[in-house]
Protein backbone atom coordinates (compact mmCIF):
# COMPACT_ATOMS: atom_id res chain seq x y z
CA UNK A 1 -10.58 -0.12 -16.64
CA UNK A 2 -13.20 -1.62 -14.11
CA UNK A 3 -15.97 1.23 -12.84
CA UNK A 4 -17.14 -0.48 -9.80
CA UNK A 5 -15.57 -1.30 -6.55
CA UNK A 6 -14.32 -4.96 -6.29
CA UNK A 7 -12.89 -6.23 -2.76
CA UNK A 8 -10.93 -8.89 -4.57
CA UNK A 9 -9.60 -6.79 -6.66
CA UNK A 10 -8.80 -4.00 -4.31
CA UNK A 11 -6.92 -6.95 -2.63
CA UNK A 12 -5.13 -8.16 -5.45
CA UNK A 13 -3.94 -4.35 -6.67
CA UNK A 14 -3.24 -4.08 -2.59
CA UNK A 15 -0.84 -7.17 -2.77
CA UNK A 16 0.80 -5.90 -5.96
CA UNK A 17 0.87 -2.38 -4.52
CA UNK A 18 3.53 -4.16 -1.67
CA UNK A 19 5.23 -6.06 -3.80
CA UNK A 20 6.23 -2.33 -6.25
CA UNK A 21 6.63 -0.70 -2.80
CA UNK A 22 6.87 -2.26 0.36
CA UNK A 23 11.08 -1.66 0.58
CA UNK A 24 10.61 1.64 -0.37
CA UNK A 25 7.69 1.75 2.87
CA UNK A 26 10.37 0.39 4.87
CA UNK A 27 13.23 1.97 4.42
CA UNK A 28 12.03 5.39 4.23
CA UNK A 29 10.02 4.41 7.77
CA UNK A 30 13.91 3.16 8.74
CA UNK A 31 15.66 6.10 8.08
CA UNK A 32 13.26 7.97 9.85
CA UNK A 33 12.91 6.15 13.06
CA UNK A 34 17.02 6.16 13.02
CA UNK A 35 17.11 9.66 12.78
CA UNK A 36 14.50 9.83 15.48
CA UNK A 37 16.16 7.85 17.68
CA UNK A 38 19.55 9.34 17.19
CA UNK A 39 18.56 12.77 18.31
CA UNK A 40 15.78 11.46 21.26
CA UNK A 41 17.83 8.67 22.81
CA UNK A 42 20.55 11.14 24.56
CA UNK A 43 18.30 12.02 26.69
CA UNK A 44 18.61 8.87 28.51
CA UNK A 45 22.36 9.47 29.39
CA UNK A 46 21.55 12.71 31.24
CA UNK A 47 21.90 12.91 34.73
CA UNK A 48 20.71 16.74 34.89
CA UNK A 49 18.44 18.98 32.45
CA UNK A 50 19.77 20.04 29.98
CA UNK A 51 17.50 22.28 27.32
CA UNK A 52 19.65 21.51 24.51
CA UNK A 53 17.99 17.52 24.54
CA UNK A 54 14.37 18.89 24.52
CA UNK A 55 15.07 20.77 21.68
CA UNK A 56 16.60 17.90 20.34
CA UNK A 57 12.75 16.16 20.66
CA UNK A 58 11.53 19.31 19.19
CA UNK A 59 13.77 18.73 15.73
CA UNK A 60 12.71 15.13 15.90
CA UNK A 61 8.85 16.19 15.84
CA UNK A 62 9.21 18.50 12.93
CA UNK A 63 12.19 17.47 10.94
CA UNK A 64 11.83 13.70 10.86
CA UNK A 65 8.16 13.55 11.55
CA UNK A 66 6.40 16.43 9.85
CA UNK A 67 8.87 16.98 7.27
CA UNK A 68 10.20 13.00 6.59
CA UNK A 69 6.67 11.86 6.47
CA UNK A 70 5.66 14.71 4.24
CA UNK A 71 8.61 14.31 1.66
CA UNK A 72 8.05 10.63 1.23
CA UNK A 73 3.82 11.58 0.96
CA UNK A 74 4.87 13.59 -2.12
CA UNK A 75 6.11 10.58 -3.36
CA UNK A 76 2.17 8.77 -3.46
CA UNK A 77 1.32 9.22 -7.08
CA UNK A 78 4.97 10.09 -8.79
CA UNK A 79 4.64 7.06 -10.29
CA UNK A 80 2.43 8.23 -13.12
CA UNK A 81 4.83 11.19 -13.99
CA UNK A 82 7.13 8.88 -15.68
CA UNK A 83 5.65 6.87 -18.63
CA UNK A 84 7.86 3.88 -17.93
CA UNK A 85 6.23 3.33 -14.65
CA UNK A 86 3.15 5.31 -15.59
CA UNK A 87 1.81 3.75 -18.77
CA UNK A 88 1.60 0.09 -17.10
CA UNK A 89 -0.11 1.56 -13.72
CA UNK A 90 -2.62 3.25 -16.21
CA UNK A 91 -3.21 -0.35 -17.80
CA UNK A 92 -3.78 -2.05 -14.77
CA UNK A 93 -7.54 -3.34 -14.62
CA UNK A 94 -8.80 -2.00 -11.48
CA UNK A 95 -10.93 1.18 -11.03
CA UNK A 96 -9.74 4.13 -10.19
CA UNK A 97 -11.31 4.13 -6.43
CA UNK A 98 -9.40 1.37 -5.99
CA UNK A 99 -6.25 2.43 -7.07
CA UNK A 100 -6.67 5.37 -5.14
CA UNK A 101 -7.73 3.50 -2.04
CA UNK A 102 -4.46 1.65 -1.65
CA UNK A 103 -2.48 4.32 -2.00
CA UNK A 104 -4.09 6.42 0.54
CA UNK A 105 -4.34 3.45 2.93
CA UNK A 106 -0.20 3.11 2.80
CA UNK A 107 0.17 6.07 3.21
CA UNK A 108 -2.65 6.97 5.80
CA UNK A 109 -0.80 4.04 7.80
CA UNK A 110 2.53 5.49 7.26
CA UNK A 111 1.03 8.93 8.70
CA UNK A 112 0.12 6.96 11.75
CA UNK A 113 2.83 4.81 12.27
CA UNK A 114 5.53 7.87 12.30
CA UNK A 115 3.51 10.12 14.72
CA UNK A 116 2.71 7.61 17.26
CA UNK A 117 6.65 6.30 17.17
CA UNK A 118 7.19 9.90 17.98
CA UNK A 119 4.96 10.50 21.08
CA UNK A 120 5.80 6.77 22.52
CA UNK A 121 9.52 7.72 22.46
CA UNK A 122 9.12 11.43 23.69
CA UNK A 123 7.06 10.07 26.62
CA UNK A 124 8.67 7.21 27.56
CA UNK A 125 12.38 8.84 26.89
CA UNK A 126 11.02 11.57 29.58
CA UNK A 127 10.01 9.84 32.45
CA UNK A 128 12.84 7.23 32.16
CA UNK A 129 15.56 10.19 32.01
CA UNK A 130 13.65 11.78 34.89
CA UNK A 131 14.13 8.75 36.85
CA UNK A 132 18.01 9.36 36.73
CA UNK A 133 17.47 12.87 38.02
CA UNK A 134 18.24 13.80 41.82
CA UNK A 135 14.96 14.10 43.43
CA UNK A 136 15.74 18.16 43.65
CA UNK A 137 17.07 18.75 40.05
CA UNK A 138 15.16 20.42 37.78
CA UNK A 139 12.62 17.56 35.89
CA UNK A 140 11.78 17.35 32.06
CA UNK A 141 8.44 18.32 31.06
CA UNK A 142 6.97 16.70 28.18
CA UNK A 143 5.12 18.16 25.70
CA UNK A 144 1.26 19.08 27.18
CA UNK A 145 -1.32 16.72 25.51
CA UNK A 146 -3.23 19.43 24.19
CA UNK A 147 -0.24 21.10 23.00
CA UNK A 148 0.29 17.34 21.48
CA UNK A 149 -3.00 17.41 20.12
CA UNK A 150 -2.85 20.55 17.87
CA UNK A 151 1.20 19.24 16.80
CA UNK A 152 -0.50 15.60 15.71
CA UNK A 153 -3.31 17.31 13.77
CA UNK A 154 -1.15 19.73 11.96
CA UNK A 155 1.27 16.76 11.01
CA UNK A 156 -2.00 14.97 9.54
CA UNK A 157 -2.93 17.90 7.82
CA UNK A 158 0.39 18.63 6.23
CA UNK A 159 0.76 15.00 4.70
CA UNK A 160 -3.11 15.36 3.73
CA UNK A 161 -2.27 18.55 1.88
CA UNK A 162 1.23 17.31 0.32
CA UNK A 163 -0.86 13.90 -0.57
CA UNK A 164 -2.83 16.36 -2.73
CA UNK A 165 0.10 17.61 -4.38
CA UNK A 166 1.01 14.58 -5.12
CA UNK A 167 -1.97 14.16 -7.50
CA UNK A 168 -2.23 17.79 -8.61
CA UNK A 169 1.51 18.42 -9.13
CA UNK A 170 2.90 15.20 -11.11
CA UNK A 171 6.22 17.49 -11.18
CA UNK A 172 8.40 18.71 -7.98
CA UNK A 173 5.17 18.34 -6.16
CA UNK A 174 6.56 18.81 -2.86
CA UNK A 175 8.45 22.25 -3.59
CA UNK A 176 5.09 23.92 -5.42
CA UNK A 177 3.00 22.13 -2.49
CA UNK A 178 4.46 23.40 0.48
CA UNK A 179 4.94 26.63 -1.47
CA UNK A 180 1.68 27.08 -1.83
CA UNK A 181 0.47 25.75 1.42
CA UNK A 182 3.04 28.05 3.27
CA UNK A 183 1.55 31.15 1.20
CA UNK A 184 -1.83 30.22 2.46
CA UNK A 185 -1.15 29.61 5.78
CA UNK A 186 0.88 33.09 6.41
CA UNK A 187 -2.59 34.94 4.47
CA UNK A 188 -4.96 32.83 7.05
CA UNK A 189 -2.22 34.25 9.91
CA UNK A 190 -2.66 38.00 8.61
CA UNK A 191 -6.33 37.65 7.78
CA UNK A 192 -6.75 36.61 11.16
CA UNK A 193 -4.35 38.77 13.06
CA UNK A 194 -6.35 41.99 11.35
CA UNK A 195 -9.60 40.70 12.19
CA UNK A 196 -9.04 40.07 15.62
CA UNK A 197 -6.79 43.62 15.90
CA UNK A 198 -9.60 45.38 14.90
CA UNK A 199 -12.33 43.31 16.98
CA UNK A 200 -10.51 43.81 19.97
CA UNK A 201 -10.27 47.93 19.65
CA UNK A 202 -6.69 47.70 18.84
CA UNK A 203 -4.82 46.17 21.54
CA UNK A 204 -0.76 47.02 23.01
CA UNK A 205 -0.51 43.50 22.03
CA UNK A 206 -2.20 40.75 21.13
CA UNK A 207 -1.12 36.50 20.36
CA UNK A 208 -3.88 35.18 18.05
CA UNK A 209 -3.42 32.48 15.25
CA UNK A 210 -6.29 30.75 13.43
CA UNK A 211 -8.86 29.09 15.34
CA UNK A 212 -7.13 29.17 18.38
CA UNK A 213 -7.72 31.55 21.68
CA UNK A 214 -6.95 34.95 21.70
CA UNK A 215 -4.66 36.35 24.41
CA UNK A 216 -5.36 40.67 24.85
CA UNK A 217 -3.05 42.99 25.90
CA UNK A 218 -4.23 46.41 27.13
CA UNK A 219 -4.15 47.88 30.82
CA UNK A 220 -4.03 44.11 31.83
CA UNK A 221 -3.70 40.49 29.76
CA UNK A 222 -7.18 39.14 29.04
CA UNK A 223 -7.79 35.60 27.50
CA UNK A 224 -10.51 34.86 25.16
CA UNK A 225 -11.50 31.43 24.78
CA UNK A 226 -14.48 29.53 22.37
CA UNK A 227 -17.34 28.57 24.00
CA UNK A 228 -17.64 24.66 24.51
CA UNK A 229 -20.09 24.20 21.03
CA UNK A 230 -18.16 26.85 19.26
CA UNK A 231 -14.30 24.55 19.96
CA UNK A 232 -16.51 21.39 19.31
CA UNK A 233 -17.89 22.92 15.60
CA UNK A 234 -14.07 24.06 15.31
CA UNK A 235 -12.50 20.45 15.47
CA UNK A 236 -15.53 19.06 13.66
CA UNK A 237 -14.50 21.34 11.03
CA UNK A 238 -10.66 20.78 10.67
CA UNK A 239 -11.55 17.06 10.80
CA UNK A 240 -13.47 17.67 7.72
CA UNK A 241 -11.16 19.79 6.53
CA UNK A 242 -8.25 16.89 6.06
CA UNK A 243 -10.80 14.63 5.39
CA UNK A 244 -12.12 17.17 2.42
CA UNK A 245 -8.33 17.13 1.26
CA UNK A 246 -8.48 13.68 0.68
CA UNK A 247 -11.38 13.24 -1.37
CA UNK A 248 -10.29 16.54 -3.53
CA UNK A 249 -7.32 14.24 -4.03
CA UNK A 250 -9.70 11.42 -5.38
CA UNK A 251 -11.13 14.06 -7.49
CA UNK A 252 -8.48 15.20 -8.93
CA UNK A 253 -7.30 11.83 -9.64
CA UNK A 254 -10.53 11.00 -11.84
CA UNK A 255 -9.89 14.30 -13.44
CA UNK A 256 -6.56 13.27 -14.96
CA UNK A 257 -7.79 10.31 -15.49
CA UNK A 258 -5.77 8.14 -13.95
């Protein structure tokens, strides 16, 4: 196995990398861009609101694009968990950056691709189905783009953490994954939730999740918000955080020696 980083060889493992997988890529982006379709396209053939078809964009978001793109991720290094497929991907003469490279480009492209199907349909599905509205009726209102933003982040962070499973867990990586990711997201929720309950003298009420606002419920509703460097260090630091992911990914690869 080759140490150092070749371009020509990254290309030549890239070009055999879509020649293993490239119908896989594309039907698995198929089925999900169907599925999308087939529960955000009704929309179109409503003359009045109807909540039912928002939710139906809401299903889309999580079920085909969170969810799809994150079963297929756990699918990035399977290929090593069975020794027919395994033992000649070990033997092929390219480093291990490289290997690892192409696989996270697919994939990181995939990631892309699915998300930003998603917000092109739920935008442009909206405003054409609003056109058919009468002028009174009650309009659809797309998801806010902030509200967007956190939804697109958390999708990249899911596939970033199920990517690692796919490295760490050569065996039903995506049910111990999102096992373990859903045990440490509901500790981060508590952990929070206490910290803030007791910072804020112990409130009627209170709505706080993980670097996010608070919202304070005593004699009257206060809201809490980071100051301006404070929200900048906090998206600097999720960034890294998926980022982080990655490269523990890498890691782990070299580890198993791969």
């Amino acid at each position: 196995m080759h140490s150092q980083f070749s371009l020509h060889r990254f290309w030549l493992v890239m070009k055999l990398y879509v020649t293993e997988n490239g119908k896989s890529y594309l039907i698995s982006l198929s089925l999900i861009a169907g599925t999308m379709l087939l529960l955000m396209l009704p929309m179109l053939r409503s003359q009045y609101y109807n909540d039912l078809l928002m939710i139906l964009h809401a299903i889309a978001l999580f079920a085909c694009v969170i969810v799809g793109g994150s079963l297929y991720t756990s699918t990035a290094f399977s290929v090593y968990s069975h020794s027919a497929q395994g033992i000649p991907a070990l033997m092929l003469p390219a480093s291990r950056l490289e290997k690892f490279l192409v696989v996270w480009l697919f994939h990181l492209l995939f990631t892309i691709l699915i998300i930003v199907l998603f917000w092109q349909l739920h935008y442009g599905l909206t405003e054409a189905a609003n056109q058919s509205i009468p002028d009174r009726g009650r309009k659809y209102i797309p998801i806010p783009v902030m509200l967007g933003n956190v939804f697109t982040y958390f999708h990249f962070l899911i596939q970033s953490v199920i990517f690692l499973g796919s490295v760490y867990f050569l065996k039903n990586a995506y049910i111990k994954t999102a096992g373990s990711f859903l045990l440490v997201v509901v500790l981060a929720f508590l952990f929070n939730y206490a910290l803030v309950y007791q910072f804020t003298d112990h409130p009627v009420n209170l709505h706080a999740f993980p670097f996010s606002p608070w919202t304070i419920f005593h004699d009257k509703v206060y809201r809490v918000d980071f100051p301006e460097p404070i929200a900048s260090m906090i998206w600097l630091f999720l960034i890294m955080l998926v980022v982080s992911l990655w490269y523990v990914a890498y890691v782990r690869l070299k580890e198993k020696e791969i």
